[in-house]
Coordinates of C-alpha atoms in Angstrom, one line a residue:
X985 CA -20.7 -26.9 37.0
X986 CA -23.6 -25.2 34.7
X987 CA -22.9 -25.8 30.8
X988 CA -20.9 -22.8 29.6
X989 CA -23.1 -23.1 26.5
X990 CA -25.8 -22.3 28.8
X991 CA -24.7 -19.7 30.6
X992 CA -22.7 -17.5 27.5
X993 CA -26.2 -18.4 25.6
X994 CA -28.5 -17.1 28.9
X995 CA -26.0 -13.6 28.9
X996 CA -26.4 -13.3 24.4
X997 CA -29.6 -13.2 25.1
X998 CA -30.2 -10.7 27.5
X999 CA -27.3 -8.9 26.0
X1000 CA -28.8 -9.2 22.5
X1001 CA -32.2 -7.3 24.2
X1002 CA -30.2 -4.8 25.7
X1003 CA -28.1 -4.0 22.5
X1004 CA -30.9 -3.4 20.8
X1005 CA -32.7 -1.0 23.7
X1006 CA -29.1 0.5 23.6
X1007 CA -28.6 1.3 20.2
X1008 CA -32.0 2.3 19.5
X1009 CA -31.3 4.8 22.9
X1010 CA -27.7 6.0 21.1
X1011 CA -29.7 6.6 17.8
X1012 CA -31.9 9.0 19.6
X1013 CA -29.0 10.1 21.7
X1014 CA -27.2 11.2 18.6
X1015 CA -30.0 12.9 17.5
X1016 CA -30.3 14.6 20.6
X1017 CA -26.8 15.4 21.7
X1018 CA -25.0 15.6 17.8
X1019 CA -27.8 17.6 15.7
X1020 CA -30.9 19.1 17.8
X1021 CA -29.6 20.2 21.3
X1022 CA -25.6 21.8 19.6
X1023 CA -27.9 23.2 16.9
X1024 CA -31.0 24.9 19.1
X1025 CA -29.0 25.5 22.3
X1026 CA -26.3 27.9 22.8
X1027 CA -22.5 26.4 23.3
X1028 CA -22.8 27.7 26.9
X1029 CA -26.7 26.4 27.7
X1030 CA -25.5 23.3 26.0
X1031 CA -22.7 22.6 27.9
X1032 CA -24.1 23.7 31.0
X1033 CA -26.4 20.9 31.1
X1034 CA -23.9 18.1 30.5
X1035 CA -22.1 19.7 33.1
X1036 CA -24.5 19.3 35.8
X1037 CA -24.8 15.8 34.5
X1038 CA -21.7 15.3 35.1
X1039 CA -21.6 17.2 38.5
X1040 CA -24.6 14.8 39.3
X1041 CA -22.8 11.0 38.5
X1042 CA -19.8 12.0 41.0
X1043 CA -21.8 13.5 43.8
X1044 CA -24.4 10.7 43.2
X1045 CA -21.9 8.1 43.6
X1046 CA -20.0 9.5 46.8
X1047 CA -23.8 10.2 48.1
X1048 CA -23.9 5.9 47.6
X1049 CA -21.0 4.9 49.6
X1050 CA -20.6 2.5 46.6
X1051 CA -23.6 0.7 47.5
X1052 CA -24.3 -0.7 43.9
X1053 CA -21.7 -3.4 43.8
X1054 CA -22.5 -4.1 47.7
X1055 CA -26.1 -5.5 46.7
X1056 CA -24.7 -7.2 43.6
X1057 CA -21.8 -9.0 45.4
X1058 CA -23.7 -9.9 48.2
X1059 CA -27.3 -11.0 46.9
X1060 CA -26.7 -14.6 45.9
X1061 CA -25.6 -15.1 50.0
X1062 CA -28.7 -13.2 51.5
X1063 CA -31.7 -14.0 48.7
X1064 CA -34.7 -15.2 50.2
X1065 CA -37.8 -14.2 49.1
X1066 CA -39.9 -15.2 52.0
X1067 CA -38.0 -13.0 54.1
X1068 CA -37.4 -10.1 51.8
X1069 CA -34.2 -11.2 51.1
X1070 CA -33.4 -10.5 55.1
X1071 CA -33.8 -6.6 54.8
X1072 CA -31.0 -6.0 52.2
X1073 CA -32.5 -3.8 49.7
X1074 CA -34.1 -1.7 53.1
X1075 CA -31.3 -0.9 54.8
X1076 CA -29.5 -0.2 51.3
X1077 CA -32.4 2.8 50.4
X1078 CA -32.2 4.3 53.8
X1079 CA -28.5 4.0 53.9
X1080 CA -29.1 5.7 50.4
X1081 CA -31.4 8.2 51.4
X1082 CA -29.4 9.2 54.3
X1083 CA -26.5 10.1 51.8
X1084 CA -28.7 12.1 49.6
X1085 CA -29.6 14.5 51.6
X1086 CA -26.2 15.5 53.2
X1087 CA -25.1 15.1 49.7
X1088 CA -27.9 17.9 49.0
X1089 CA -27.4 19.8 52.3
X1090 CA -23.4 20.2 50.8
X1091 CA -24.5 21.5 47.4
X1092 CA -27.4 23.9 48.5
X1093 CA -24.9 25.4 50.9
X1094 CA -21.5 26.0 48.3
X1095 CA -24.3 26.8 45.3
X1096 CA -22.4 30.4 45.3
X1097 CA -19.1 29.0 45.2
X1098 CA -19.8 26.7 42.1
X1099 CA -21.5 29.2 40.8
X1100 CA -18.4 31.6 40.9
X1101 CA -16.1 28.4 40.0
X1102 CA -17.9 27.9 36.7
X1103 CA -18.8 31.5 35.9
X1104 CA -18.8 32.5 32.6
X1105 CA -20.5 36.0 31.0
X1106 CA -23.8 34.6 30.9
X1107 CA -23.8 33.0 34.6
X1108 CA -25.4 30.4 34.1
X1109 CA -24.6 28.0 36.7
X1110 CA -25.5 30.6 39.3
X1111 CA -28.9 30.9 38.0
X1112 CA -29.7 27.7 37.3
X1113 CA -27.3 25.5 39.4
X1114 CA -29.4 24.6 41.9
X1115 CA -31.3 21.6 39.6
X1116 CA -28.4 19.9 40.4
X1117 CA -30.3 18.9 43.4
X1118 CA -33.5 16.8 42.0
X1119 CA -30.8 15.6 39.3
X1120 CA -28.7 14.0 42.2
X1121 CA -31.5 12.3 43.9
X1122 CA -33.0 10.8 41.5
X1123 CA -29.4 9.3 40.5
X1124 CA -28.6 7.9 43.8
X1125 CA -31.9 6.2 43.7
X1126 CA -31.1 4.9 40.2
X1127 CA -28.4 3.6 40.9
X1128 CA -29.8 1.4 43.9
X1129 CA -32.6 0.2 42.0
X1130 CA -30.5 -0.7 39.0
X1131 CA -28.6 -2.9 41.7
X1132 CA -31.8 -4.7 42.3
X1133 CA -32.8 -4.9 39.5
X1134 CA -29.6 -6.9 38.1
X1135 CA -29.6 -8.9 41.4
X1136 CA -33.0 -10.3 40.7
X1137 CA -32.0 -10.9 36.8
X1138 CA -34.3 -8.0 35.2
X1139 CA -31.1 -6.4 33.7
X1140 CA -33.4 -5.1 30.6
X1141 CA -35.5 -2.7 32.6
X1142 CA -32.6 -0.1 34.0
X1143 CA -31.5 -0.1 30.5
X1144 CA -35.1 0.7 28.6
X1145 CA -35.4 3.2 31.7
X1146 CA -32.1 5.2 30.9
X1147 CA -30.9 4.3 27.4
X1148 CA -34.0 4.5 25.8
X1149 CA -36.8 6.4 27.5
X1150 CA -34.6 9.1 29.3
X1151 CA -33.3 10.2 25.3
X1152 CA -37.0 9.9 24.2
X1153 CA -38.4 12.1 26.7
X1154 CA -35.7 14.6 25.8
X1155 CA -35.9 14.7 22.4
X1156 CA -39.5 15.3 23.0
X1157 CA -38.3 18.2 25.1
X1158 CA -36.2 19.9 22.7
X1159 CA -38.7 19.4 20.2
X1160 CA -41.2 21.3 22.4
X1161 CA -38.6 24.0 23.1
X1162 CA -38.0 24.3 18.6
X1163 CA -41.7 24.6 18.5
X1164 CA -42.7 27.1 21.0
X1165 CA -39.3 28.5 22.6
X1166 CA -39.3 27.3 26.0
X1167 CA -37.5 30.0 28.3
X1168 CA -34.1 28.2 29.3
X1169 CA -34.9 28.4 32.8
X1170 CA -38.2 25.9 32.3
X1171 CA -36.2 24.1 29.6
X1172 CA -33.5 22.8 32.4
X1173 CA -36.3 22.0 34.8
X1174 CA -38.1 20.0 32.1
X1175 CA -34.5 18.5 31.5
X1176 CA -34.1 17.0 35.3
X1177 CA -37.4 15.8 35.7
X1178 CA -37.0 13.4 32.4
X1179 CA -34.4 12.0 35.1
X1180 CA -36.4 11.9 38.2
X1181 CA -39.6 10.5 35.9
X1182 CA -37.1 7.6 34.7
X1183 CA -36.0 6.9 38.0
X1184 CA -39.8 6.3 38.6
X1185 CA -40.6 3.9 36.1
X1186 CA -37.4 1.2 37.1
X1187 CA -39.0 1.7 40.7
X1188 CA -42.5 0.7 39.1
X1189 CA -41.1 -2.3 37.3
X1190 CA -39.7 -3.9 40.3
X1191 CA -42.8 -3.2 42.4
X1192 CA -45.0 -4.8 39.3
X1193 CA -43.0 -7.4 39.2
X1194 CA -42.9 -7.9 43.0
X1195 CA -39.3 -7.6 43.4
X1196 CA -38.9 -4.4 45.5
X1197 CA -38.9 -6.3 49.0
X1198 CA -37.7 -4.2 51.4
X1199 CA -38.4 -6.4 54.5
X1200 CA -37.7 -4.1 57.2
X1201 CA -39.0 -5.9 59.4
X1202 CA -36.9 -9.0 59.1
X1203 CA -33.7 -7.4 58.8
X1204 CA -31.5 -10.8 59.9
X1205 CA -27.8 -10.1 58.7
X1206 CA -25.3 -12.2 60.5
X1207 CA -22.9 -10.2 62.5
X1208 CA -20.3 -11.7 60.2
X1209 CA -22.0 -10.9 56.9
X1210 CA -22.6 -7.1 57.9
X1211 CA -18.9 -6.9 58.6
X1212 CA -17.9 -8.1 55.5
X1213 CA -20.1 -6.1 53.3
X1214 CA -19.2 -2.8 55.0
X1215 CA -15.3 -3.5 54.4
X1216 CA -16.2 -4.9 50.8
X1217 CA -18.7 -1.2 50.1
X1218 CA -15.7 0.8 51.7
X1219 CA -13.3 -0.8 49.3
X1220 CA -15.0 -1.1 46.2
X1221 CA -16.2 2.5 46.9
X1222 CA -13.1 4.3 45.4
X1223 CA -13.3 2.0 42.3
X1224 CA -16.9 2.9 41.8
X1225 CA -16.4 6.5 41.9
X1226 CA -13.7 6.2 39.8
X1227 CA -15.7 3.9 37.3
X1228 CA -18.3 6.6 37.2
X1229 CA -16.6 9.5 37.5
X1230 CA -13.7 9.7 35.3
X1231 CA -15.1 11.0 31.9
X1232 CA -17.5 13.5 34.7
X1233 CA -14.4 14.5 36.2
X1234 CA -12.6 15.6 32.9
X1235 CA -16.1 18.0 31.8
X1236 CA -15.7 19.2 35.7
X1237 CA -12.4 20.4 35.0
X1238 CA -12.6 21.8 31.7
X1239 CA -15.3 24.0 32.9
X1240 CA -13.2 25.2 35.5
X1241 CA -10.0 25.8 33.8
X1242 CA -10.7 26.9 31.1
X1243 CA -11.6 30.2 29.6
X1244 CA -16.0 30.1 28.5
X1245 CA -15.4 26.6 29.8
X1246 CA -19.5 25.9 29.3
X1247 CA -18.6 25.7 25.5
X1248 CA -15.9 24.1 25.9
X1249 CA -17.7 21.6 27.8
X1250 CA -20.6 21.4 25.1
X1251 CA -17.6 20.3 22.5
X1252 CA -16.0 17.7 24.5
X1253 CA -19.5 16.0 26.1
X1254 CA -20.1 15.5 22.3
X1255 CA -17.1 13.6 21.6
X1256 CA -17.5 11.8 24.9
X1257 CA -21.1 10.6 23.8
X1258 CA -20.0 9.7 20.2
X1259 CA -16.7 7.7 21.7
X1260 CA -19.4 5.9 24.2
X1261 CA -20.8 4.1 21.4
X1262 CA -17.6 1.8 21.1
X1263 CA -19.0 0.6 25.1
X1264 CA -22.8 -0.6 23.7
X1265 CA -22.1 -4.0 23.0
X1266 CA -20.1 -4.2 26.7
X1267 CA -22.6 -2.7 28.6
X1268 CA -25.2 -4.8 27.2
X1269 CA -22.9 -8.2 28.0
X1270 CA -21.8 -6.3 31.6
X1271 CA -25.3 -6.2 33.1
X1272 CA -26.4 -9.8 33.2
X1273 CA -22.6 -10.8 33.4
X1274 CA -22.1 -9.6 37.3
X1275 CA -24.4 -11.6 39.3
X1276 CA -23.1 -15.0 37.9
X1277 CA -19.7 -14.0 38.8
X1278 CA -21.2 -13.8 42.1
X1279 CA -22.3 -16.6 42.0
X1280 CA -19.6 -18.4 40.5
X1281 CA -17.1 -17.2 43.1
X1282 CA -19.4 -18.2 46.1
X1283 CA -19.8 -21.8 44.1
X1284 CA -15.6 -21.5 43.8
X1285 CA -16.2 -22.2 40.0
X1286 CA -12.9 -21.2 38.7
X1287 CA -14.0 -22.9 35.2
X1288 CA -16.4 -20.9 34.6
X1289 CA -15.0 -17.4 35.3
X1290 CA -12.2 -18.5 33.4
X1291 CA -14.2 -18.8 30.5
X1292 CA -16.6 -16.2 30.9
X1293 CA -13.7 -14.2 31.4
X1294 CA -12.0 -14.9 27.8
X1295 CA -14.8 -14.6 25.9
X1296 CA -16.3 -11.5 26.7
X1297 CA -12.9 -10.5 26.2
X1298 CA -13.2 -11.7 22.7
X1299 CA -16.5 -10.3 22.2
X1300 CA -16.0 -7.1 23.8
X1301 CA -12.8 -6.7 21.6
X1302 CA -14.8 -7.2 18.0
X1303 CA -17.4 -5.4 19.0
X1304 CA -15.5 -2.2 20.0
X1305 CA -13.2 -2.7 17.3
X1306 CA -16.4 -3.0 14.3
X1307 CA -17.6 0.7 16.0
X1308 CA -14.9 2.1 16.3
X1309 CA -13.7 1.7 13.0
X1310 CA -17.6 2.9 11.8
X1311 CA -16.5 6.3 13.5
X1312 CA -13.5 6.2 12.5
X1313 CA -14.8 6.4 8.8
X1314 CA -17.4 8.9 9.5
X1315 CA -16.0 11.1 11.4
X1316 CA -15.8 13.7 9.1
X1317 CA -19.0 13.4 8.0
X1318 CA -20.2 13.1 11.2
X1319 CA -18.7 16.8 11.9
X1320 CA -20.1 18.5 9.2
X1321 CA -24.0 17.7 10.7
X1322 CA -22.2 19.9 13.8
X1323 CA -22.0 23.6 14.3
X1324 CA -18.5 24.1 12.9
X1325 CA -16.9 24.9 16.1
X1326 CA -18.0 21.2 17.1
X1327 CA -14.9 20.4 14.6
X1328 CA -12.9 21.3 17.5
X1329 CA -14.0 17.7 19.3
X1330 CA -12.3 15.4 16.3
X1331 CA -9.0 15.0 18.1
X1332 CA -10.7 14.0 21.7
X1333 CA -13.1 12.0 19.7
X1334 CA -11.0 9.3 18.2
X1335 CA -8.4 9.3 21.3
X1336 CA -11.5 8.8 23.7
X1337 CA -12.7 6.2 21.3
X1338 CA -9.3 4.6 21.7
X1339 CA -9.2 4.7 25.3
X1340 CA -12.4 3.1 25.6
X1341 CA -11.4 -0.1 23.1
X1342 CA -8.0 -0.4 25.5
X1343 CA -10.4 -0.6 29.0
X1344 CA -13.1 -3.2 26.7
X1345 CA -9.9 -5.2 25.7
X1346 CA -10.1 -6.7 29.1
X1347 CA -13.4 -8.5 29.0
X1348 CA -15.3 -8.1 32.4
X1349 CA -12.0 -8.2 34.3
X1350 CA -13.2 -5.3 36.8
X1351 CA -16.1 -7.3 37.3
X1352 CA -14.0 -10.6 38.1
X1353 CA -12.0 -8.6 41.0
X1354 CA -14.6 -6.6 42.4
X1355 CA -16.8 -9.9 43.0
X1356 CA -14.0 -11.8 44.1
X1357 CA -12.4 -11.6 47.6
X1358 CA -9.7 -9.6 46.5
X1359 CA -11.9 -7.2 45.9
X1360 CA -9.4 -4.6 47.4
X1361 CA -7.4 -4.9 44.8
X1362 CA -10.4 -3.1 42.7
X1363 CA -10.4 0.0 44.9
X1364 CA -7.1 0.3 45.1
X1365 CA -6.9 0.4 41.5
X1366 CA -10.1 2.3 40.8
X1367 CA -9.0 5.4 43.6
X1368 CA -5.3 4.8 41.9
X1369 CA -7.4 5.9 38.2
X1370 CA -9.1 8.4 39.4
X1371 CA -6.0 10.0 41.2
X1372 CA -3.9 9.9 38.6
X1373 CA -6.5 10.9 35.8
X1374 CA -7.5 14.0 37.7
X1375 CA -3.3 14.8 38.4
X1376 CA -3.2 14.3 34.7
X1377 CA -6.0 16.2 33.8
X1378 CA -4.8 19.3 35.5
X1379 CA -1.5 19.5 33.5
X1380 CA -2.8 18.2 30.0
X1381 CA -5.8 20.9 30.0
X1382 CA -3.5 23.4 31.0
X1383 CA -0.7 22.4 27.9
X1384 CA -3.4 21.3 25.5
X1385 CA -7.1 22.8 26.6
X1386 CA -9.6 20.3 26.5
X1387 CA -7.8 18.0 24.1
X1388 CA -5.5 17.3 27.1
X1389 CA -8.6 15.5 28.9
X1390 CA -8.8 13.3 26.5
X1391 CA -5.3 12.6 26.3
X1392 CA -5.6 12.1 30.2
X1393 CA -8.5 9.5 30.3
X1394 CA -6.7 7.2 27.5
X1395 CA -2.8 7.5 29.8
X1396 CA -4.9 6.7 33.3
X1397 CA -7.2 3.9 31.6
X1398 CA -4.1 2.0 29.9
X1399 CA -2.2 1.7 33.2
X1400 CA -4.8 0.7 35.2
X1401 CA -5.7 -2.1 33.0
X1402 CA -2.4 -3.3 32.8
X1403 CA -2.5 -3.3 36.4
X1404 CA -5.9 -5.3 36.4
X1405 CA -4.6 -7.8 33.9
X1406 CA -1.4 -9.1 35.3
X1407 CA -3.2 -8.7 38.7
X1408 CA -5.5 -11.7 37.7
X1409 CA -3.2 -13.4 36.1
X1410 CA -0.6 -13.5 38.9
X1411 CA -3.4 -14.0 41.9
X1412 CA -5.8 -16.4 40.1
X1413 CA -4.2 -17.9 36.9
X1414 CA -6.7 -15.8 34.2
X1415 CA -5.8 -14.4 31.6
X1416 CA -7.8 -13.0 28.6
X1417 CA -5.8 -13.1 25.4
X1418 CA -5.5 -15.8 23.1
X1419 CA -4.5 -16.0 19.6
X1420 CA -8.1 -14.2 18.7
X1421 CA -6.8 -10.9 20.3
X1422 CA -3.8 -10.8 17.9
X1423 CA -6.2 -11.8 14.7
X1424 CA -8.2 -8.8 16.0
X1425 CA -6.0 -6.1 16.5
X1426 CA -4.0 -6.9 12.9
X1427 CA -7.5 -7.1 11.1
X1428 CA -8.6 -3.7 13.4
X1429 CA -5.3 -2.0 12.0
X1430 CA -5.7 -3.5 8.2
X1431 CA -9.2 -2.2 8.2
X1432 CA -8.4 1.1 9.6
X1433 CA -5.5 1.8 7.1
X1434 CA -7.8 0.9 3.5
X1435 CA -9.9 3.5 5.2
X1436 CA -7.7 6.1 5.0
X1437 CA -7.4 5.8 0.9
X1438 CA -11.2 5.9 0.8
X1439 CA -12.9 9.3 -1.2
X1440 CA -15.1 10.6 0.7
X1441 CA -18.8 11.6 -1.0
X1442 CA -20.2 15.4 -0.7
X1443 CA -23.3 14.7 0.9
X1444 CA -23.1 13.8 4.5
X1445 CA -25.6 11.3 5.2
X1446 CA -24.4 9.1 1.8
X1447 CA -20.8 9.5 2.8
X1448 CA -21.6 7.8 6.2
X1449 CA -23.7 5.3 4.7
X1450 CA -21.1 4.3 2.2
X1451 CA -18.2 4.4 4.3
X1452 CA -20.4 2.5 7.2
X1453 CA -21.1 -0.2 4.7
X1454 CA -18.2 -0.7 3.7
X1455 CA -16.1 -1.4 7.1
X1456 CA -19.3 -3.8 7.5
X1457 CA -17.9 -5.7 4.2
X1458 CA -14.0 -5.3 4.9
X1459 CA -14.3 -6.2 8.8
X1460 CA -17.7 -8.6 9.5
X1461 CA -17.0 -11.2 7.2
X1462 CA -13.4 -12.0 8.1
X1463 CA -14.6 -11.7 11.7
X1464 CA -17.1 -14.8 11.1
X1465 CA -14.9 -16.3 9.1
X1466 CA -11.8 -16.2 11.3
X1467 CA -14.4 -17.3 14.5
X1468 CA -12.9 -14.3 16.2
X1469 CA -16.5 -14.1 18.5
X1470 CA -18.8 -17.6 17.6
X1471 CA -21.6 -16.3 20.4
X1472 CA -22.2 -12.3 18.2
X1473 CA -22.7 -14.9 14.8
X1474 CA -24.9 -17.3 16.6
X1475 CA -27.3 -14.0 18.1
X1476 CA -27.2 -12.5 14.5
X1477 CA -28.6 -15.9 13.1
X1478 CA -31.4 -16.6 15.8
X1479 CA -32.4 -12.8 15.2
X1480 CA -32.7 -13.4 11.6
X1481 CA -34.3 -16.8 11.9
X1482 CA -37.1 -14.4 14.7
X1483 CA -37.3 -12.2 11.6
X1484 CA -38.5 -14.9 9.3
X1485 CA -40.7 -16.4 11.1
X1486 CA -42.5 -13.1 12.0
X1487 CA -42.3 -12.2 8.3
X1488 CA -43.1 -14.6 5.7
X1489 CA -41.2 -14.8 2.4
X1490 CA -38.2 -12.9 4.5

């Protein structure tokens, strides 16, 4: 068995890379989607491009066939670099490609029935709906490529590609458009190809690094293997859809139930993006996590999933937990940056947030099932979540508008982890909690509470500063001093250690 030292310190360290890609990319994300795009595009022109975002990770995902987790579960037993890893990644792309364009054939031809599903007095979507297409494309190719990528351990590029570069590129855009008042039309088109163009430049990282081997020509999968993986894609295919699609589904809905839905959209998509910094530190770990669950289930190293899985637990706990307490104390400064309207978004904001700490409270306990062969259980539980958070959906936007979504997500997430954690434990004897999770939660709670008695400061930027610094003091330093997550200290201390060295007299 490898030294779990090793292997937690090999995934800190890509993770620690990747955090810091990612949270530069949310920095420029919050510029982007919480003070220039609200403030220089209408509600509607706003929301209609987070809705064909979100239009674009469902269809891209069906388009697929869940092909993404396929590659990833299936690389360690097929790698060969010789042979092009016996035609994997080949017949992936085409089976890729082939899904793209029916998946484009479908929305070229229903454009006008979108169009009159999402109407609003501007009709928008019917003038510019059709950039959906390019948007989808480039999305399915994404999200082979990212596959690849992760198989062959470059886990840092698909992040620098879409965390970082994708939000640079737009905020370059809407600063052209402030400058010279781009007509919307061009704006939008501008606004897929920053998509498409990142698409490009994880494709041109794997062929630099010679890693993009198709080998169609020595396509050798055992009659056996190919079986397997086509019953493994057409299981785990519900779960990926539903991975991807949930928080897409909910903007979906709300712009076609409710009244000027496109604005409605434009409020909740900033709550979404604001509650998605609570899931930085676990995508980070999640990346370079999934191939050595592979692996470790093909070596039968229970030991070692075990362990992984308890500790990302533990990390991804404290990590969520530190951000979502920094929200929680900004939020109303946060707001006031916002159009007023965008006030509307407080209530989804913190039960999103919420919702997102209960589905990180598991660890990588998604990615434990779906590599391991009872891999059904995933899809079962992932078309079981989106089922029941669309059925949901439906009746909560109708009682509470858009609020109701959020409601929704948080209802659907907390049973299907439930589900997912006493699924493991039963099946395979893991479990995630320990005495850590309790010290957590009760610090989490203390923490949250002094916050509420806090004054807040008149200007907005010093207020989040402040308030920011000061869940920093209350939470960090019982954190490290409890040891409620060793492997975030030991990262912090080789960064600074980096920093001192680069630096004299640091």
């Amino acid at each position: 068995m490898r030294d779990f030292r090793t292997v937690m310190g090999k995934l800190a360290r890509q993770a620690t890379w990747i955090s810091l890609l990612t949270m530069v990319g949310m920095g420029l994300g919050f510029v982007n989607m919480a003070l220039l795009f609200p403030r220089f595009l209408t509600a509607d022109e706003f929301g209609l491009a987070r809705l064909l975002v979100s239009i674009t990770a469902i269809v891209a995902q069906l388009a697929s066939f869940g092909a993404e987790n396929t590659v990833l579960r299936y690389f360690p037993y097929v790698r060969d670099d010789a042979r092009g890893h016996r035609g994997l990644f080949g017949v992936v792309l085409l089976i890729g490609t082939l899904g793209s364009f029916v998946a484009l054939l479908v929305l070229g031809l229903f454009n006008a029935h979108l169009g009159h599903w999402f109407q609003n007095d501007s009709d928008l979507y019917g003038e510019h709906g059709m950039v959906v297409l390019p948007l989808v494309l480039s999305e399915v190719y994404y999200l082979l490529l990212r596959s690849f990528s992760r198989s062959v351990h470059r886990s840092i590029a698909p992040v620098f590609a879409r965390e970082f570069l994708l939000r640079a590129l737009q905020t370059a855009l809407i600063g052209a458009h402030i400058l010279w008042h781009l007509p919307f039309g061009l704006f939008i088109d501008i606004y897929a190809a920053t998509f498409v163009v990142t698409t490009g430049v994880l494709a041109f990282d794997l062929w630099r690094a010679d890693a993009l081997k198709l080998g169609l020509r020595s396509i050798r999968l055992p009659r056996r293997l190919r079986r397997s993986m086509i019953r493994y894609g057409a299981f785990t295919f519900g779960s990926g859809l539903a991975s991807m699609a949930v928080g897409s589904i909910d903007q979906v809905m709300i712009g076609a139930m409710l009244h000027d839905g496109l604005s409605y959209v434009a409020y909740y998509s900033v709550a979404v993006f604001l509650a998605s910094l609570v899931t930085v530190p676990a995508r980070a770990l999640m990346l370079p996590t999934v191939p050595i669950l592979a692996e470790a289930w093909r070596n039968r190293d229970h030991d070692e999933i075990s362990s992984i899985y308890r500790r990302t637990a533990s990390i991804q706990l404290v990590a969520c937990s530190f951000i979502l307490l920094c929200i929680w104390a900004c939020i109303h400064p946060l707001f006031s940056l916002l159009k007023p309207e965008y006030a509307l978004g407080k209530p989804a904001l913190l039960i999103l947030g919420i919702a997102q700490m209960v589905a990180l409270s598991q660890g990588v306990g998604g990615s434990i099932v779906s590599t391991s062969r009872n891999y059904w259980f995933d899809a079962v539980s992932g078309a079981f979540l989106l089922i029941l958070n669309v059925t949901l959906d439906y009746f909560f936007i109708l009682w509470w508008g858009f609020v109701g979504a959020a409601w929704s997500s948080l209802v659907s997430v907390s049973i299907v982890v439930l589900f997912r954690v006493f699924f493991l434990y039963r099946r395979y004897g893991l479990w995630p909690y320990d005495g850590r999770t309790v010290l957590t939660l009760l610090l989490f709670a203390g923490v949250g509470i002094a916050l509420w008695y806090v004054p807040h400061v008149q200007i907005a930027a010093v207020d989040i500063l402040l308030r920011a610094g000061l869940v920093s003091l209350l939470f960090l330093p019982l954190v490290h001093w409890l040891k409620l997550a060793p492997e975030l200290g030991d990262q912090v201390f080789k960064l600074l250690r980096r920093f001192r060295q680069i630096i004299p007299g640091a």
